[in-house]
Short mmCIF file of C-alpha atoms in Angstrom, two decimals:
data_model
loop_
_atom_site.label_atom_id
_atom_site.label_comp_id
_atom_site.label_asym_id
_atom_site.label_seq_id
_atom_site.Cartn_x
_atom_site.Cartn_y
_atom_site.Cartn_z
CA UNK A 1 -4.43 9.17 -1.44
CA UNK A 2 -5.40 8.73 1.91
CA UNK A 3 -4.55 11.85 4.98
CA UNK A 4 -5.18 11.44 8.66
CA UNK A 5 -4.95 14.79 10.74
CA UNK A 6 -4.16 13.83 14.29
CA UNK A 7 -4.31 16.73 17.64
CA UNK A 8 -3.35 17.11 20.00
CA UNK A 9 0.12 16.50 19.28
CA UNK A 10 0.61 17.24 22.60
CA UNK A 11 -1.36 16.31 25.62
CA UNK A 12 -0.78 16.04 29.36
CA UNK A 13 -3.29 15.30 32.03
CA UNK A 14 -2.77 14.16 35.62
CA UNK A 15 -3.02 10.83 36.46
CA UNK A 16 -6.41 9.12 37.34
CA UNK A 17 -7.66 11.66 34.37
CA UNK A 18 -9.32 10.67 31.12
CA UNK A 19 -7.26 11.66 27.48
CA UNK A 20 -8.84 11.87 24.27
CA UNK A 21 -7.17 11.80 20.98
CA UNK A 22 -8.99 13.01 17.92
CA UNK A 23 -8.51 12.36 14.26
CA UNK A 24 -9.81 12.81 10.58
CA UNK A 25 -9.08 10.97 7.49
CA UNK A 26 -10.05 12.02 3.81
CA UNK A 27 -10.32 8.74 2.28
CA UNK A 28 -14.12 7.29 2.04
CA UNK A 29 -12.96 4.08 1.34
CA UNK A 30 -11.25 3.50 3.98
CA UNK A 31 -12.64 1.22 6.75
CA UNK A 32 -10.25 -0.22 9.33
CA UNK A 33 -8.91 2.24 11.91
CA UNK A 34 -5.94 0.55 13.84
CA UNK A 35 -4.24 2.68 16.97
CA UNK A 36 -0.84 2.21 17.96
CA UNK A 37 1.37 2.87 21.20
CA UNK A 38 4.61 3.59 20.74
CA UNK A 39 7.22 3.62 23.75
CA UNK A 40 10.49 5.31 23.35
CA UNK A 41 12.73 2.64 21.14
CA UNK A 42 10.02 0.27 20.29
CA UNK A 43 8.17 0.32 17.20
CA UNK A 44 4.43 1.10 17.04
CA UNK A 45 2.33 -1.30 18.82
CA UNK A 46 -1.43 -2.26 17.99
CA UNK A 47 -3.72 -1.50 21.18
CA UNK A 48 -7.15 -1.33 19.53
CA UNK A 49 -8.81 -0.89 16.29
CA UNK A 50 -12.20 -0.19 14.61
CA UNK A 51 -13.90 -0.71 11.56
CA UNK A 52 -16.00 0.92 10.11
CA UNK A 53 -19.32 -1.38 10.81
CA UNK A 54 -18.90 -0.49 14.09
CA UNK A 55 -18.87 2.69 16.05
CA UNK A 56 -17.45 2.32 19.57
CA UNK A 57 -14.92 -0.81 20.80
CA UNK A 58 -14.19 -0.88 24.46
CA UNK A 59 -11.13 -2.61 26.27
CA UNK A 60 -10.90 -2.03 29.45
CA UNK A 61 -9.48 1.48 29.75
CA UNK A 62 -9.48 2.29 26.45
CA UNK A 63 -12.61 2.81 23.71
CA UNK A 64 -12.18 4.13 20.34
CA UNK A 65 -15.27 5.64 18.40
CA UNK A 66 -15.70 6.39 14.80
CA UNK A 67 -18.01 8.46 12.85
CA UNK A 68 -17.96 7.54 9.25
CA UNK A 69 -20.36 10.48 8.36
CA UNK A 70 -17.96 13.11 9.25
CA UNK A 71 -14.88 10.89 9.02
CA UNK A 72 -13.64 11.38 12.43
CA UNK A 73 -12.35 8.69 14.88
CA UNK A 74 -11.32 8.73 18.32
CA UNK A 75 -9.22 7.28 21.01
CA UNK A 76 -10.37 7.59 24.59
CA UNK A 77 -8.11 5.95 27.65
CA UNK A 78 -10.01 6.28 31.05
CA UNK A 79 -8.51 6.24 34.62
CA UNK A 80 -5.15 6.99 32.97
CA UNK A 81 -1.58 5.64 34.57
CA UNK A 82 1.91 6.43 34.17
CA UNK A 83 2.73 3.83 32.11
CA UNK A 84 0.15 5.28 29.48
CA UNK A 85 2.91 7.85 28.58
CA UNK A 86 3.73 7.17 24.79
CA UNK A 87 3.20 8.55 21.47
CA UNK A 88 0.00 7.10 20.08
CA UNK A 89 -0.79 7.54 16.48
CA UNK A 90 -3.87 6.54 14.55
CA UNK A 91 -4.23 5.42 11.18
CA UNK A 92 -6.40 4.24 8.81
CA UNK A 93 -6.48 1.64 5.82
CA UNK A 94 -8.42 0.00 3.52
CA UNK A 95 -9.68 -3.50 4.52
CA UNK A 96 -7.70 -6.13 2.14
CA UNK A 97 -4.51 -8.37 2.39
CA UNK A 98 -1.86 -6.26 1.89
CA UNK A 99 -3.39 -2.62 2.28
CA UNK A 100 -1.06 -0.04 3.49
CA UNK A 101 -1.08 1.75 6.85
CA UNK A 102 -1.53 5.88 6.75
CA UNK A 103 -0.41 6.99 10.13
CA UNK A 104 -1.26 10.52 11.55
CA UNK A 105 1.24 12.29 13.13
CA UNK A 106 1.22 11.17 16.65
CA UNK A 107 0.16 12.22 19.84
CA UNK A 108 2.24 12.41 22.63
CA UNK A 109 0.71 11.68 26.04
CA UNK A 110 2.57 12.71 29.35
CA UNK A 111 0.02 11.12 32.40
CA UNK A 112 1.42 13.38 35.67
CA UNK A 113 1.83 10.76 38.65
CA UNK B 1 4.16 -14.15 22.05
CA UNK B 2 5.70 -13.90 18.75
CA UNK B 3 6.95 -10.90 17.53
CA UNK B 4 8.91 -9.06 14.12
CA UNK B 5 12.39 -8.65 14.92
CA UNK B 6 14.92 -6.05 12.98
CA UNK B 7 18.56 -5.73 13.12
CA UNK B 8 20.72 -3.85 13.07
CA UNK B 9 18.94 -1.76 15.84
CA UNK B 10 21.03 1.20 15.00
CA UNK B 11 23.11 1.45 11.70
CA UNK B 12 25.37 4.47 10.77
CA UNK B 13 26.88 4.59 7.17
CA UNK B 14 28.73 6.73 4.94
CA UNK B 15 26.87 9.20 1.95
CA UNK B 16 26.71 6.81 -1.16
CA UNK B 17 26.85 3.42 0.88
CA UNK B 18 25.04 0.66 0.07
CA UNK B 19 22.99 -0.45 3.49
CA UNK B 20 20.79 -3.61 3.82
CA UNK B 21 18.07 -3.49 6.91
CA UNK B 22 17.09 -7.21 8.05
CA UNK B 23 13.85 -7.99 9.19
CA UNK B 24 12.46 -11.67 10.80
CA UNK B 25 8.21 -11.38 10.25
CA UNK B 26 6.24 -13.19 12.42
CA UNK B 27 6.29 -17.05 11.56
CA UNK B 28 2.96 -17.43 10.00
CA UNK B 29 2.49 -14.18 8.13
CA UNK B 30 2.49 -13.62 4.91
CA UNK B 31 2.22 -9.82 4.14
CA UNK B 32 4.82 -7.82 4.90
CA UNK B 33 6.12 -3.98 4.72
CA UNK B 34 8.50 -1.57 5.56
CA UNK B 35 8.01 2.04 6.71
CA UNK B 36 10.15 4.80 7.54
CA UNK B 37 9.88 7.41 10.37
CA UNK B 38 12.00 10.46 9.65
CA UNK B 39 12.65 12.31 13.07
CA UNK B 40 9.46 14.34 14.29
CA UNK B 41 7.31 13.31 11.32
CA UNK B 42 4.63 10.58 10.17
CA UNK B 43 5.42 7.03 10.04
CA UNK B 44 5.16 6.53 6.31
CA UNK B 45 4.71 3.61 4.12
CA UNK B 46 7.21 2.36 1.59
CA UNK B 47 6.42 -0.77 0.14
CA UNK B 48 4.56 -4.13 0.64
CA UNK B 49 5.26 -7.51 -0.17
CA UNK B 50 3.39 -10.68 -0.79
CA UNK B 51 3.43 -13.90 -2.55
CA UNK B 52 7.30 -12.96 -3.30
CA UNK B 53 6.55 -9.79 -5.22
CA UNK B 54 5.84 -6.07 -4.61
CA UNK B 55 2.09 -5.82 -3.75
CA UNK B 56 2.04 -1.73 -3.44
CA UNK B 57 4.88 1.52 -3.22
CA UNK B 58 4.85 5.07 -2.49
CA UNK B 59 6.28 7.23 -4.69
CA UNK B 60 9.50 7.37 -1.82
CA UNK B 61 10.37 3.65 -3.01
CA UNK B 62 12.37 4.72 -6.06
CA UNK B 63 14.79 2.58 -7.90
CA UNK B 64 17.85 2.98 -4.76
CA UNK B 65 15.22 0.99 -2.80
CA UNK B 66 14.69 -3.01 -3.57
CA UNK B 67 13.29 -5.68 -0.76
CA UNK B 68 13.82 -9.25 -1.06
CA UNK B 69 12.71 -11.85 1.17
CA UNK B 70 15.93 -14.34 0.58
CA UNK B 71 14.66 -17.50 2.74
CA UNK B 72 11.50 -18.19 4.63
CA UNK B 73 12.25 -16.34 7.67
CA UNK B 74 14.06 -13.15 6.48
CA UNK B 75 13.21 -10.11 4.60
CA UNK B 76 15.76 -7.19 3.45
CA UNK B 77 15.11 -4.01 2.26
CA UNK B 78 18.48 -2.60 0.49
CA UNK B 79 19.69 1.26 0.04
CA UNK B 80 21.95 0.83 -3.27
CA UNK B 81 23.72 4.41 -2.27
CA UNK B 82 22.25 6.33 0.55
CA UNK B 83 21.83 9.46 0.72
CA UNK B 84 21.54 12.26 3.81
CA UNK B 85 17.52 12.49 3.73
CA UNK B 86 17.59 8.96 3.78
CA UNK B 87 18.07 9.27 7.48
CA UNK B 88 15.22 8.02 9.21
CA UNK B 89 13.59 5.16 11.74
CA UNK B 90 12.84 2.26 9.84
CA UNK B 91 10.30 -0.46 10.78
CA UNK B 92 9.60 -3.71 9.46
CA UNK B 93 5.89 -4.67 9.71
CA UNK B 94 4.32 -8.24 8.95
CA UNK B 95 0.43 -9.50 9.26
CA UNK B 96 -1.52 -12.65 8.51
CA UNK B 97 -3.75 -10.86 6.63
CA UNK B 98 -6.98 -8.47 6.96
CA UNK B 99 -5.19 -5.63 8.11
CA UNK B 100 -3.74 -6.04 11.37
CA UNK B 101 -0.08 -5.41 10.92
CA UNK B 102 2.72 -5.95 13.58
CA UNK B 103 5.67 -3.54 14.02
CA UNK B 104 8.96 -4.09 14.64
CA UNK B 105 11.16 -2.18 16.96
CA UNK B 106 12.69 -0.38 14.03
CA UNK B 107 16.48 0.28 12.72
CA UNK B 108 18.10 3.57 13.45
CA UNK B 109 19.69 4.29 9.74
CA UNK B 110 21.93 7.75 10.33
CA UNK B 111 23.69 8.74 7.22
CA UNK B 112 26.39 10.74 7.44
#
């Protein structure tokens, strides 16, 4: 089945800095790469996604980038704030209707005011 | 904006309960899935649902764990007699389809 390695799990940088979350996964057939935010007592919430016909989204402060290749995927948030602290965690999935979710292990993000 | 909503938001029960975790997708979905978060550890998948039947389980989803999706808002997932490891953060997810799934803000189960 399908692993995603996530690091840092740990990561603090001060704000108006850039973070950058890296991750692997082991299946080749997967080929959507959702990332999700999640704030203390809320569940995991969807901020941006690839797949994998594409290699870099942008929104606004935040770009992801995948390389299909080497199987690595990445979560870059620009100009961070305060309110950026969470744990984000990427996953990855197969494309279909009901196709599970494998989550890596999270990355928790502390942005220093 | 709709969202998936869970309740309880934090249930405590005894060793060997039976415990049922209620979830309301979003309106228009029809996929949906539970996961568990066990304290400092990977959000992990336990089952999905579709068209009224199981679509896909991990090999956690053994025979004390059954989901049902009663009416055409709700859907359960029952404990038939809990155990300690059982512990754990457990989110309801739902999605329209193609992959984008959204997450509930989970149930607390503590099992004492």
């Amino acid at each position: 089945g399908e692993n995603v390695e996530q690091h840092p799990s740990t990561l603090s940088v001060q704000e108006g800095d850039s973070a950058v979350i890296k991750c692997t996964y082991s299946d080749s057939a997967s080929n959507y790469f959702p990332w999700y935010k999640q704030e203390l007592g809320k569940g995991p919430q969807l901020i941006i996604d690839i797949r994998s016909n594409v290699g870099e989204k942008k929104d606004q402060r935040i770009a992801v980038t995948l390389n299909k290749t080497a199987k690595h995927f990445s979560l870059h948030i620009t100009e961070t704030q305060p309110e950026d602290s969470a744990v984000y965690f990427c996953a990855a999935s197969i494309s279909g209707g009901y196709q599970k979710v494998t989550f890596g292990i999270g990355t928790k993000l502390q942005v220093i005011p | 904006e709709p969202e998936v909503t869970q309740t309880p938001s934090h249930q405590v029960t005894q060793m060997g309960q039976e415990v049922i975790l209620r979830c309301v997708p979003i309106s228009n979905h029809l996929y949906f899935y539970w996961y568990r978060q066990i304290l400092g550890q990977k959000v992990e998948f336990l089952v999905s649902f579709y068209n009224n039947e199981i679509s896909e389980k991990s090999e956690i989803f053994d025979d004390q764990f059954s989901v049902e999706r009663p009416d055409g808002s709700n859907f359960t997932l029952k404990i038939r007699s809990t155990k300690l490891e059982d512990s754990a953060m457990y989110f309801c997810a739902s999605g329209a389809g193609y992959n984008e799934q959204f997450f509930g803000p989970g149930t607390r189960l503590t099992v004492l």
